[in-house]
XYZ file of C-alpha atoms in Angstrom:
754
model
C 0.000 0.000 0.000
C 1.249 3.469 -0.906
C 2.366 5.731 1.982
C 0.016 8.399 3.246
C 1.877 11.348 1.705
C 1.659 9.701 -1.700
C -2.068 9.066 -1.391
C -2.639 12.676 -0.314
C -0.568 13.972 -3.221
C -2.474 11.818 -5.709
C -5.793 12.959 -4.223
C -4.726 16.594 -4.586
C -3.768 16.051 -8.239
C -7.079 14.337 -8.996
C -8.964 17.175 -7.281
C -7.028 19.699 -9.355
C -7.878 17.776 -12.499
C -11.533 17.566 -11.489
C -11.662 21.296 -10.746
C -10.231 22.182 -14.158
C -12.700 19.892 -15.870
C -15.852 20.664 -13.874
C -15.592 24.368 -13.059
C -18.130 26.289 -15.160
C -18.670 23.218 -17.283
C -22.074 24.501 -18.353
C -20.280 27.213 -20.363
C -19.837 24.668 -23.146
C -23.555 23.997 -23.455
C -24.075 20.845 -25.506
C -20.511 20.915 -26.866
C -20.414 19.775 -30.471
C -24.021 19.818 -31.653
C -23.343 16.997 -34.102
C -22.412 14.510 -31.364
C -25.136 15.910 -29.108
C -27.673 15.183 -31.846
C -26.323 11.641 -32.191
C -26.630 11.090 -28.436
C -30.229 12.350 -28.372
C -31.181 10.202 -31.353
C -29.519 7.115 -29.862
C -31.438 7.658 -26.638
C -34.718 7.651 -28.584
C -34.757 3.894 -29.318
C -32.632 0.779 -28.982
C -32.524 0.470 -32.781
C -30.979 3.933 -33.021
C -28.680 3.103 -30.129
C -27.228 -0.006 -31.749
C -26.742 1.559 -35.178
C -25.449 4.909 -33.852
C -28.190 6.760 -35.669
C -27.589 10.456 -36.214
C -31.265 11.386 -36.523
C -34.384 10.141 -34.688
C -35.711 8.698 -37.957
C -32.731 6.367 -38.377
C -31.854 7.670 -41.838
C -28.125 8.366 -41.339
C -25.644 6.897 -38.890
C -22.954 8.808 -37.061
C -19.540 9.033 -38.710
C -18.097 7.473 -35.531
C -18.890 4.105 -33.869
C -21.435 4.033 -31.041
C -19.317 3.613 -27.899
C -18.613 7.245 -26.934
C -21.968 8.657 -28.019
C -23.650 5.598 -26.514
C -22.211 6.454 -23.106
C -23.497 10.000 -23.551
C -26.931 8.663 -24.514
C -27.024 6.480 -21.387
C -25.980 9.461 -19.285
C -28.791 11.485 -20.850
C -31.227 8.681 -20.056
C -30.172 8.640 -16.399
C -29.821 12.391 -15.834
C -32.211 13.715 -18.529
C -31.037 15.310 -21.737
C -29.036 18.484 -21.153
C -25.524 19.710 -21.759
C -24.093 18.585 -18.438
C -25.266 14.988 -18.866
C -23.522 14.825 -22.253
C -20.228 16.253 -20.982
C -19.919 14.197 -17.788
C -18.686 11.001 -19.531
C -15.735 12.967 -20.952
C -14.925 14.418 -17.516
C -14.934 10.960 -15.925
C -12.801 9.595 -18.767
C -10.272 12.375 -18.246
C -9.919 11.603 -14.543
C -9.541 7.892 -15.314
C -6.727 8.751 -17.737
C -4.902 10.771 -15.046
C -5.184 7.899 -12.559
C -4.062 5.372 -15.198
C -0.971 7.456 -15.995
C -0.075 7.463 -12.302
C -0.429 3.683 -11.972
C 1.374 3.113 -15.263
C 4.457 5.091 -14.224
C 4.510 4.046 -10.558
C 4.941 0.385 -11.388
C 7.879 1.279 -13.631
C 9.659 4.289 -12.099
C 8.413 4.869 -8.564
C 6.066 7.298 -6.787
C 7.915 10.567 -7.513
C 7.878 10.046 -11.276
C 4.278 8.792 -11.111
C 2.993 11.847 -9.238
C 4.806 14.254 -11.550
C 3.422 12.409 -14.595
C -0.107 12.602 -13.182
C 0.316 16.340 -12.555
C 1.487 16.941 -16.130
C -1.451 14.886 -17.443
C -3.887 16.879 -15.306
C -2.518 20.181 -16.672
C -2.246 19.183 -20.352
C -4.166 22.004 -22.081
C -5.782 19.959 -24.830
C -6.796 17.270 -22.331
C -8.566 19.848 -20.188
C -10.366 21.221 -23.244
C -11.433 17.842 -24.595
C -12.442 16.512 -21.175
C -14.899 19.433 -21.046
C -16.260 18.562 -24.480
C -18.408 15.801 -25.952
C -16.043 14.780 -28.753
C -15.130 11.077 -28.432
C -11.393 11.770 -28.019
C -11.373 11.771 -24.198
C -13.049 8.380 -23.964
C -10.680 6.973 -26.589
C -7.632 8.294 -24.710
C -8.842 6.823 -21.407
C -9.320 3.407 -23.020
C -5.894 3.532 -24.680
C -4.238 4.490 -21.386
C -5.917 1.552 -19.652
C -4.759 -0.638 -22.532
C -1.178 0.529 -21.981
C -1.509 -0.248 -18.268
C -2.574 -3.840 -18.940
C 0.079 -4.173 -21.650
C 2.870 -3.336 -19.208
C 1.433 -5.783 -16.691
C 1.473 -8.460 -19.373
C 5.018 -7.531 -20.383
C 6.306 -7.644 -16.817
C 4.695 -10.979 -15.950
C 4.841 -12.610 -19.389
C 1.174 -13.621 -19.165
C -1.321 -13.864 -21.998
C -4.474 -12.824 -20.110
C -3.518 -9.162 -19.430
C -2.206 -8.932 -23.004
C -5.605 -9.983 -24.343
C -7.281 -7.541 -21.947
C -5.079 -4.797 -23.343
C -6.197 -5.609 -26.881
C -9.827 -5.596 -25.780
C -9.384 -2.041 -24.497
C -7.764 -1.037 -27.790
C -10.694 -2.607 -29.619
C -13.129 -0.640 -27.485
C -11.140 2.507 -28.268
C -11.540 1.612 -31.947
C -15.293 1.877 -31.419
C -14.889 5.526 -30.476
C -12.733 6.921 -33.336
C -11.952 3.923 -35.531
C -8.452 3.912 -37.084
C -7.134 6.680 -34.826
C -7.234 4.217 -31.923
C -4.824 1.845 -33.695
C -1.915 4.301 -33.802
C -0.279 3.019 -30.552
C -0.654 -0.664 -31.497
C 2.895 -0.912 -32.996
C 4.274 0.461 -29.723
C 2.265 -2.083 -27.726
C 3.461 -5.026 -29.801
C 7.090 -3.890 -29.825
C 7.136 -3.352 -26.051
C 5.822 -6.878 -25.439
C 8.125 -8.417 -28.025
C 11.251 -6.865 -26.486
C 10.244 -6.867 -22.840
C 8.355 -10.048 -21.971
C 10.470 -12.584 -19.962
C 9.589 -15.444 -22.292
C 11.138 -17.398 -25.110
C 10.993 -15.618 -28.455
C 8.669 -18.205 -29.920
C 6.249 -17.812 -27.019
C 6.252 -14.037 -27.404
C 5.369 -14.322 -31.090
C 2.559 -16.785 -30.359
C 1.149 -14.492 -27.671
C 1.239 -11.532 -30.052
C -0.561 -13.586 -32.700
C -3.361 -14.297 -30.221
C -3.393 -10.620 -29.283
C -3.761 -9.607 -32.926
C -6.618 -12.055 -33.365
C -8.392 -10.696 -30.266
C -7.917 -7.113 -31.446
C -9.280 -7.882 -34.909
C -12.278 -9.731 -33.465
C -13.252 -6.823 -31.206
C -12.694 -4.216 -33.914
C -14.745 -5.854 -36.673
C -17.619 -7.164 -34.534
C -19.900 -4.118 -34.675
C -19.039 -2.975 -38.244
C -19.672 -6.516 -39.478
C -23.100 -6.641 -37.826
C -23.863 -3.203 -39.249
C -22.987 -4.179 -42.815
C -24.718 -7.569 -42.632
C -27.992 -5.820 -41.802
C -30.035 -5.107 -44.966
C -29.725 -1.468 -45.987
C -33.457 -0.853 -45.725
C -33.326 -1.876 -42.047
C -30.410 0.290 -40.899
C -29.112 3.820 -41.435
C -26.851 4.877 -44.272
C -23.264 5.117 -42.963
C -22.491 8.834 -42.987
C -19.413 10.018 -44.932
C -19.200 6.708 -46.786
C -19.526 6.340 -50.532
C -21.802 3.298 -50.545
C -23.506 3.402 -47.141
C -21.367 0.655 -45.598
C -19.318 0.844 -42.413
C -16.450 -0.909 -44.180
C -16.148 1.964 -46.651
C -16.306 4.509 -43.836
C -13.542 2.773 -41.849
C -11.180 2.272 -44.772
C -12.117 5.477 -46.566
C -13.037 8.702 -44.799
C -11.830 7.556 -41.352
C -8.856 5.635 -42.690
C -6.882 5.872 -45.904
C -8.380 9.216 -46.946
C -6.987 10.822 -43.788
C -3.481 9.770 -44.784
C -3.576 10.530 -48.495
C -6.034 13.414 -48.638
C -8.120 11.702 -51.310
C -11.588 13.178 -51.636
C -14.624 12.281 -53.668
C -15.367 14.296 -56.791
C -18.372 15.965 -55.197
C -16.417 17.185 -52.182
C -15.853 20.956 -52.424
C -12.225 22.061 -52.543
C -10.697 25.123 -50.916
C -8.276 26.633 -53.467
C -5.917 28.046 -50.862
C -2.226 27.724 -50.294
C -0.095 28.553 -47.261
C 2.480 31.245 -47.952
C 4.410 32.201 -44.847
C 2.000 32.690 -41.981
C -1.083 33.621 -43.986
C -3.380 31.738 -46.299
C -3.107 33.213 -49.767
C -6.273 32.896 -51.870
C -4.472 33.406 -55.170
C -2.927 29.995 -55.704
C -4.195 26.482 -55.286
C -2.952 23.272 -53.722
C -2.221 19.957 -55.441
C -5.307 18.121 -56.568
C -7.148 16.017 -54.020
C -5.557 17.597 -50.941
C -7.997 18.893 -48.384
C -6.715 22.222 -47.129
C -8.464 25.425 -46.254
C -9.860 27.543 -43.474
C -11.503 24.644 -41.667
C -8.320 22.705 -41.066
C -6.432 24.240 -38.149
C -3.389 21.957 -38.031
C -1.504 23.574 -40.899
C 0.004 21.901 -43.930
C 1.657 18.449 -43.941
C 5.377 18.375 -43.237
C 7.984 17.516 -40.622
C 7.440 20.831 -38.792
C 3.664 20.634 -38.572
C 3.776 19.655 -34.910
C 6.077 22.621 -34.191
C 3.403 25.132 -35.214
C 2.634 27.257 -32.137
C -1.100 26.609 -32.219
C -0.486 22.834 -32.394
C 2.471 22.545 -30.006
C 0.706 24.712 -27.427
C -1.985 22.093 -27.030
C 0.172 19.326 -25.579
C 3.911 19.725 -26.222
C 5.101 22.394 -23.753
C 7.452 19.893 -22.081
C 8.408 17.863 -25.158
C 12.217 18.502 -25.062
C 12.414 17.662 -21.367
C 10.416 14.479 -21.936
C 12.564 13.279 -24.831
C 15.944 14.167 -23.308
C 15.169 12.778 -19.865
C 13.502 9.581 -21.065
C 16.374 8.872 -23.484
C 18.895 8.982 -20.632
C 16.523 6.917 -18.480
C 16.377 4.221 -21.152
C 20.080 4.009 -22.023
C 21.375 4.604 -18.511
C 20.472 1.038 -17.631
C 22.229 -1.849 -19.284
C 20.412 -3.095 -22.371
C 19.429 -6.755 -22.270
C 17.216 -9.068 -24.283
C 14.556 -8.652 -21.574
C 14.035 -4.971 -20.770
C 13.461 -3.653 -17.249
C 9.967 -2.359 -16.339
C 11.180 1.236 -16.621
C 12.676 0.612 -20.049
C 9.473 -1.089 -21.145
C 7.438 1.948 -20.110
C 9.815 4.388 -21.822
C 9.901 2.309 -24.998
C 6.114 1.980 -25.099
C 5.460 5.693 -24.586
C 8.240 6.836 -26.926
C 7.132 4.662 -29.856
C 3.525 5.702 -29.194
C 4.446 9.404 -29.410
C 6.731 9.020 -32.427
C 4.161 6.960 -34.331
C 1.484 9.549 -33.729
C 3.774 12.432 -34.711
C 4.655 10.674 -37.962
C 1.025 10.063 -38.875
C -0.076 13.516 -37.764
C 2.733 15.397 -39.493
C 2.563 13.762 -42.905
C -1.151 12.976 -43.290
C -2.633 14.996 -46.142
C -6.250 14.541 -45.134
C -8.310 16.339 -42.510
C -6.210 17.011 -39.400
C -7.131 19.146 -36.390
C -5.035 20.427 -33.517
C -7.191 18.651 -30.943
C -6.154 15.259 -32.345
C -2.997 15.687 -30.238
C -5.095 14.662 -27.219
C -4.075 11.091 -28.006
C -0.433 11.589 -26.943
C -1.076 13.565 -23.744
C -0.764 10.453 -21.472
C 2.473 9.041 -22.974
C 4.071 12.503 -23.067
C 3.140 13.029 -19.408
C 4.671 9.648 -18.507
C 7.904 10.447 -20.358
C 8.078 13.839 -18.666
C 7.755 12.383 -15.175
C 10.270 9.588 -15.760
C 12.753 11.866 -17.528
C 12.608 14.674 -14.952
C 13.197 12.299 -12.034
C 16.174 10.693 -13.764
C 17.710 14.071 -14.570
C 17.235 15.065 -10.928
C 19.141 11.964 -9.783
C 22.030 12.868 -12.069
C 22.528 16.107 -10.126
C 23.997 13.992 -7.317
C 26.537 12.359 -9.617
C 29.959 13.832 -10.352
C 31.076 14.942 -13.776
C 29.214 16.229 -16.815
C 25.906 14.544 -15.870
C 25.355 17.307 -13.309
C 24.610 19.746 -16.115
C 22.058 17.598 -17.935
C 19.066 18.911 -15.976
C 19.939 22.623 -16.449
C 20.585 21.941 -20.140
C 17.238 20.164 -20.565
C 15.441 22.975 -18.712
C 17.056 25.662 -20.894
C 16.214 23.820 -24.118
C 12.635 23.342 -22.941
C 12.393 27.029 -21.982
C 13.593 28.039 -25.464
C 10.991 25.693 -26.981
C 8.256 27.289 -24.896
C 9.320 30.779 -25.994
C 9.069 29.548 -29.592
C 5.525 28.376 -28.873
C 4.672 31.768 -27.385
C 5.880 33.343 -30.628
C 2.501 32.470 -32.101
C 0.791 34.527 -29.381
C 2.333 38.052 -29.456
C 0.402 39.379 -26.467
C 1.728 36.553 -24.263
C 5.273 36.199 -25.567
C 6.858 39.061 -23.624
C 5.342 38.642 -20.124
C 5.153 34.860 -19.926
C 8.360 34.330 -21.887
C 10.329 36.548 -19.518
C 8.990 34.667 -16.496
C 9.911 31.317 -18.054
C 13.454 32.415 -18.890
C 13.954 34.000 -15.453
C 12.754 30.879 -13.643
C 14.986 28.657 -15.756
C 18.029 30.844 -15.045
C 17.207 30.685 -11.336
C 17.106 26.887 -11.532
C 20.520 26.895 -13.221
C 22.006 29.103 -10.507
C 20.619 26.822 -7.802
C 22.167 23.854 -9.572
C 25.593 25.506 -9.599
C 25.219 26.192 -5.871
C 24.601 22.500 -5.193
C 20.944 22.855 -4.261
C 19.455 20.045 -6.403
C 16.046 19.880 -4.771
C 15.385 23.605 -5.029
C 16.781 23.697 -8.579
C 14.469 20.914 -9.745
C 11.417 22.447 -8.055
C 12.094 25.916 -9.489
C 12.633 24.537 -12.976
C 9.523 22.351 -13.029
C 7.240 25.038 -11.565
C 8.489 27.487 -14.169
C 7.979 25.115 -17.083
C 4.483 24.190 -15.899
C 3.336 27.829 -16.034
C 2.623 27.691 -19.767
C 0.418 24.576 -19.643
C -1.357 25.920 -16.555
C -2.177 29.252 -18.211
C -3.378 27.570 -21.406
C -5.485 25.093 -19.420
C -7.119 27.914 -17.504
C -8.443 29.422 -20.750
C -10.692 26.387 -21.116
C -12.236 27.072 -17.713
C -13.111 30.721 -18.221
C -14.295 30.602 -21.841
C -16.683 28.579 -23.947
C -14.884 26.096 -26.175
C -15.274 26.222 -29.920
C -18.039 23.696 -30.712
C -16.346 22.240 -33.782
C -12.626 22.919 -33.275
C -11.984 22.856 -29.524
C -8.520 24.038 -28.550
C -6.775 25.778 -25.681
C -5.114 29.162 -25.789
C -6.088 32.798 -26.310
C -5.636 32.867 -30.097
C -7.917 29.899 -30.738
C -11.045 31.720 -29.645
C -14.335 32.038 -31.469
C -16.847 34.383 -29.919
C -19.843 32.686 -28.354
C -22.371 34.406 -30.593
C -20.594 33.311 -33.746
C -20.048 29.780 -32.465
C -23.687 29.234 -31.529
C -25.107 30.754 -34.695
C -22.733 29.083 -37.125
C -23.280 25.722 -35.402
C -27.060 26.030 -35.670
C -26.986 27.336 -39.217
C -28.642 30.630 -38.310
C -31.946 28.789 -37.812
C -34.310 29.211 -34.855
C -35.031 25.537 -34.267
C -38.127 25.925 -32.100
C -39.770 28.510 -34.357
C -39.105 26.350 -37.416
C -40.409 23.162 -35.797
C -43.522 24.953 -34.508
C -44.248 26.162 -38.018
C -43.690 22.714 -39.538
C -45.840 20.903 -36.987
C -48.679 23.352 -37.519
C -48.714 22.433 -41.218
C -47.993 18.709 -41.202
C -50.317 15.875 -40.369
C -49.281 12.353 -41.284
C -45.721 12.895 -42.509
C -43.224 10.562 -40.837
C -40.326 12.933 -41.534
C -40.947 16.464 -40.361
C -38.124 18.039 -42.358
C -35.310 17.075 -44.713
C -32.295 19.375 -44.934
C -29.245 19.349 -47.158
C -26.632 18.862 -44.431
C -26.177 17.900 -40.799
C -24.813 21.357 -40.040
C -28.398 22.583 -40.323
C -30.242 19.693 -38.671
C -27.964 19.139 -35.645
C -29.289 22.153 -33.755
C -32.877 21.202 -34.587
C -32.437 17.673 -33.224
C -30.684 18.878 -30.069
C -33.211 21.630 -29.341
C -36.412 19.779 -30.164
C -35.738 16.082 -30.858
C -37.945 16.414 -33.952
C -37.832 13.700 -36.669
C -35.664 15.548 -39.173
C -33.042 14.120 -41.523
C -29.950 15.382 -43.357
C -30.056 14.183 -46.947
C -26.383 14.801 -47.679
C -24.586 14.082 -44.417
C -22.298 16.526 -42.639
C -21.406 18.733 -45.612
C -24.202 17.763 -47.960
C -21.991 15.518 -50.080
C -23.241 12.059 -49.048
C -25.283 10.047 -51.535
C -27.764 8.821 -48.976
C -30.807 10.430 -50.628
C -31.288 9.892 -54.327
C -33.724 11.974 -56.339
C -35.959 8.940 -56.889
C -36.133 8.196 -53.180
C -36.918 11.827 -52.401
C -39.750 11.839 -54.965
C -41.128 8.613 -53.476
C -41.148 10.052 -49.942
C -42.970 13.162 -51.130
C -45.455 11.214 -53.246
C -46.279 8.889 -50.338
C -46.727 11.847 -47.956
C -43.860 10.833 -45.703
C -42.086 14.126 -46.300
C -43.324 17.603 -47.112
C -40.785 20.292 -46.161
C -37.190 20.567 -47.384
C -34.569 23.025 -46.154
C -31.989 23.856 -48.829
C -28.676 25.667 -48.501
C -26.733 27.164 -51.442
C -23.836 24.815 -50.677
C -25.815 21.912 -52.081
C -25.659 23.431 -55.561
C -21.916 22.826 -55.828
C -21.967 19.295 -54.386
C -22.711 16.012 -56.107
C -26.417 16.243 -55.202
C -27.184 19.244 -57.411
C -29.782 17.340 -59.427
C -31.831 16.713 -56.287
C -31.633 20.331 -55.203
C -32.549 21.646 -58.653
C -35.613 19.398 -58.667
C -36.699 20.815 -55.323
C -36.264 24.376 -56.583
C -38.153 23.511 -59.758
C -41.159 21.693 -58.314
C -41.602 22.864 -54.721
C -42.869 26.168 -53.413
C -40.611 28.448 -51.440
C -41.836 29.469 -47.980
C -41.243 33.114 -47.034
C -38.634 33.381 -44.323
C -40.803 35.590 -42.125
C -43.152 32.643 -41.534
C -40.583 30.243 -40.068
C -37.439 32.082 -38.970
C -39.129 33.449 -35.881
C -37.240 36.727 -36.055
C -33.887 35.001 -35.468
C -31.039 36.446 -37.462
C -27.747 34.968 -38.440
C -24.609 36.231 -36.690
C -24.837 39.953 -36.119
C -22.592 42.327 -37.992
C -21.530 43.783 -34.657
C -20.195 40.444 -33.401
C -16.392 40.031 -33.501
C -15.211 38.110 -36.547
C -13.599 34.715 -36.002
C -9.874 34.367 -36.725
C -9.562 32.146 -39.778
C -5.917 32.514 -40.829
C -2.910 30.772 -39.368
C -1.707 33.956 -37.685
C -5.057 34.666 -36.023
C -6.155 37.370 -38.471
C -9.167 37.397 -40.776
C -8.574 36.287 -44.341
C -11.206 38.058 -46.502
C -11.804 35.296 -49.017
C -11.982 32.680 -46.267
C -14.568 34.813 -44.491
C -16.626 35.227 -47.647
C -16.482 31.478 -48.221
C -17.602 30.804 -44.645
C -20.471 33.280 -44.859
C -21.588 31.702 -48.111
C -21.075 28.184 -46.797
C -23.443 25.331 -46.007
C -25.397 27.180 -43.319
C -25.826 30.565 -45.024
C -29.063 31.800 -46.623
C -31.040 28.586 -46.175
C -34.426 28.386 -47.863
C -37.480 26.348 -46.862
C -39.542 24.626 -49.575
C -43.038 23.168 -49.286
C -43.506 20.118 -51.502
C -47.102 19.373 -50.524
C -48.516 20.300 -53.937
C -48.489 18.007 -56.900
C -45.192 18.561 -58.701
C -47.002 19.378 -61.954
C -49.047 22.089 -60.224
C -46.371 23.594 -57.966
C -44.960 26.900 -59.098
C -41.325 27.427 -59.864
C -39.516 29.112 -56.956
C -36.208 29.809 -55.355
C -33.985 30.036 -58.442
C -30.916 32.198 -58.387
C -30.665 34.886 -61.069
C -28.991 33.980 -64.327
C -26.224 35.797 -66.139
C -22.560 36.561 -65.618
C -22.985 36.980 -61.851
C -23.680 33.251 -61.554
C -20.311 32.288 -63.045
C -18.555 31.592 -59.760
C -21.453 29.590 -58.318
C -21.793 27.154 -61.206
C -19.249 24.323 -60.969
C -18.732 21.223 -63.033
C -16.362 18.271 -62.599
C -13.513 18.087 -65.063
C -11.376 15.225 -66.307
C -7.995 14.256 -64.943
C -6.166 15.248 -68.135
C -7.441 18.819 -68.317
C -5.929 21.826 -66.648
C -8.082 24.215 -64.683
C -7.261 27.773 -63.795
C -8.634 28.177 -60.299
C -8.448 31.434 -58.381
C -5.586 32.653 -60.539
C -3.460 29.483 -60.194
C -2.943 26.711 -62.749
C -3.868 23.288 -61.369
C -4.319 19.746 -62.680
C -8.044 19.240 -62.373
C -8.506 15.618 -61.324
C -11.196 15.547 -58.674
C -11.488 19.355 -58.337
C -14.139 21.819 -59.437
C -13.637 24.243 -62.268
C -14.645 27.838 -61.628
C -16.024 29.046 -64.961
C -14.464 32.228 -66.298
C -12.049 32.146 -63.341
C -9.049 33.054 -65.474
C -10.765 36.181 -66.774
C -11.948 37.731 -63.505
C -9.716 38.947 -60.623
C -10.092 36.872 -57.471
C -11.434 39.734 -55.349
C -14.133 40.481 -57.910
C -15.125 36.802 -58.107
C -15.361 36.573 -54.319
C -17.530 39.676 -54.238
C -19.737 38.350 -57.014
C -20.357 35.221 -54.984
C -21.671 37.276 -52.088
C -23.696 39.355 -54.539
C -25.339 36.267 -56.059
C -26.228 34.807 -52.665
C -27.567 38.137 -51.482
C -29.697 38.543 -54.600
C -31.051 35.025 -54.182
C -32.105 35.787 -50.637
C -33.828 38.946 -51.835
C -36.291 36.803 -53.806
C -37.885 35.721 -50.554
C -37.389 38.936 -48.585
C -38.426 41.457 -51.220
C -35.584 43.919 -50.897
C -31.892 43.519 -51.539
C -31.096 46.549 -49.434
C -33.137 45.184 -46.533
C -31.297 41.859 -46.573
C -27.844 43.367 -47.041
C -28.318 45.523 -43.961
C -28.215 42.592 -41.554
C -26.187 39.513 -40.746
C -23.256 38.141 -42.754
C -24.053 40.132 -45.892
C -23.374 43.391 -44.091
C -20.094 42.044 -42.735
C -19.033 40.902 -46.207
C -19.950 44.281 -47.692
C -17.842 46.089 -45.127
C -14.867 43.858 -45.889
C -15.269 44.284 -49.632
C -15.436 48.045 -49.225
C -11.967 47.912 -47.737
C -10.718 45.538 -50.420
C -12.168 47.424 -53.384
C -11.952 51.214 -53.003
C -14.430 53.265 -54.941
C -11.738 54.977 -57.000
C -11.108 51.694 -58.849
C -13.243 50.790 -61.844
C -14.156 47.271 -60.733
C -14.638 48.365 -57.137
C -16.990 51.180 -58.035
C -19.131 49.003 -60.304
C -19.254 46.135 -57.837
C -20.167 48.195 -54.786
C -22.835 50.011 -56.786
C -24.254 46.653 -57.849
C -24.318 45.241 -54.325
C -25.600 48.337 -52.588
């Protein structure tokens, strides 16, 4: 049994972690509305629960397996559906991860290293943010940390049972975020292969059984999902054929590594030049880059970006230097010591993740770094304790700790370089504290030197973690730090698509009778808020971005003809996706509903609200802003398809003419060359902007806003009235600064839009 001081210290660390994760937790509301909608739909029926249904109707599944959202659904069942009940599973998972890190390190390196590792894990900024959120990452990380704990037990004892238990936990983690949970598997296998006190043949046999157990757990649910007839289960969201196999190997697997996208997926023709995103040149074909991807461009220095490194890597140099000396300080043998096993496991885990994260050309976000918070914390604790012990040894080893502290301090100042307002004050404190630690080392005060150095280096993570406590997290891109902020008004409105859910549902229910589906919308970005707020039976025909092929035109016509569906909510984004034929049919045969009847007086984000930072340096990129304002949730229109298609009047068409040039897109062949936004690109899998080579990029961006604004005026009666509120006014103000009136194009454009 651990001594009393150790138990008290661990209790204090867990209380600190709980305080950071629970204090003002209600600030985050429902977290990510997409996962909140999945949890509410899964709680509606056991059928939805098993198939991870996104909507109450059971039309689409979630893009993630059901474990994490299933726990949230059970919590909502027990505590009623509200934001706190959805966030509590992540909080509990975060505390379990802290405890597991402590146990993991204590068995290998002793209580001092274990307590320090637990403290670092409790203060990891991205862990605090994600543990206060309903994304599945926290639950996945907790399961992987428990898997590592059982793996080291199996390695130390050479027993098969804990090894199989470890693989079961990895398999359960797979059912939270699919392929992302398999990143540490090479580290697990290598640690057992090199560390187990068994004959080599026995180790290989045990690993074969472990691989079989892992595969069995991973494929069990997807296999049952795909074996179910398609008419009795949801369509797998973000897949190309509705199967879970395609989702695992495609969007959540190979596509993340290669950046391959389907032809109907919209491309962002942007390229990183220095610190800003330049809208004038494009990226190689099939690479998903743009304002929505906050982890920068692929490359060996991606993890060194300040906004990425600040999430988890404040102590990275100390962890790597200290753990390397801890590993090689002991004599290497065929059977590694428990401490070497732990260091090897955590190091390979971190390096594998950094390789995948740095060079993947698909969708990558800064919060994905949550996965390496536990192994980095373990390496930090083990490395710091070993460097402290070297202070008592004669010779050059005495200077290893001051050297590691100075290198880590320089790394932290580099991180602060991405945050100008914090670089001077916090950077000076970090450098001063590190110099003080060095002086104490020279004066033969090892304990005080170590304490001063560690307290100083923990200031950065502590400050960044505190930002998650005092401010609402971004619903879609949660991250710690002052420069990753999105104002609450913008976050709420953009997440709900600028739609008043209750007013819309009240209007629909007052005009529907026997329809099974109350509303069909083009994307989940519109329907998520409606499901969370009301639980109404609504569906998203095109998945998250409107690009899924779940709803064919024939199926839509059948639903309308059989009076199972009457109202359809359409966003302009659907016109440039692969489902344009369906949207054009709706505009042709259904009747547009005036916005004043169903919006309930709710506007989209106000022009007075602060604009969100979209560029890599925290500033607003005009074209990115225009693209966001004209994105999948802007200027939605409601259509009533109750009339016979042959009798319904034509409604909702955008004006024709030159102004429509940058809205109309068509796929082009792989052998052609497209001039997109002023740059020459091979066109395989991209969209060609017609007349793009003849019109300056600023004028094309402005025309896009003009077209969308004119389209909205069809239902509101006055262009000037619409342009005076919401995103259109913001875009006009930006374009006024971009295009001064003394220029020919600027004068004509502003006159047209005003």
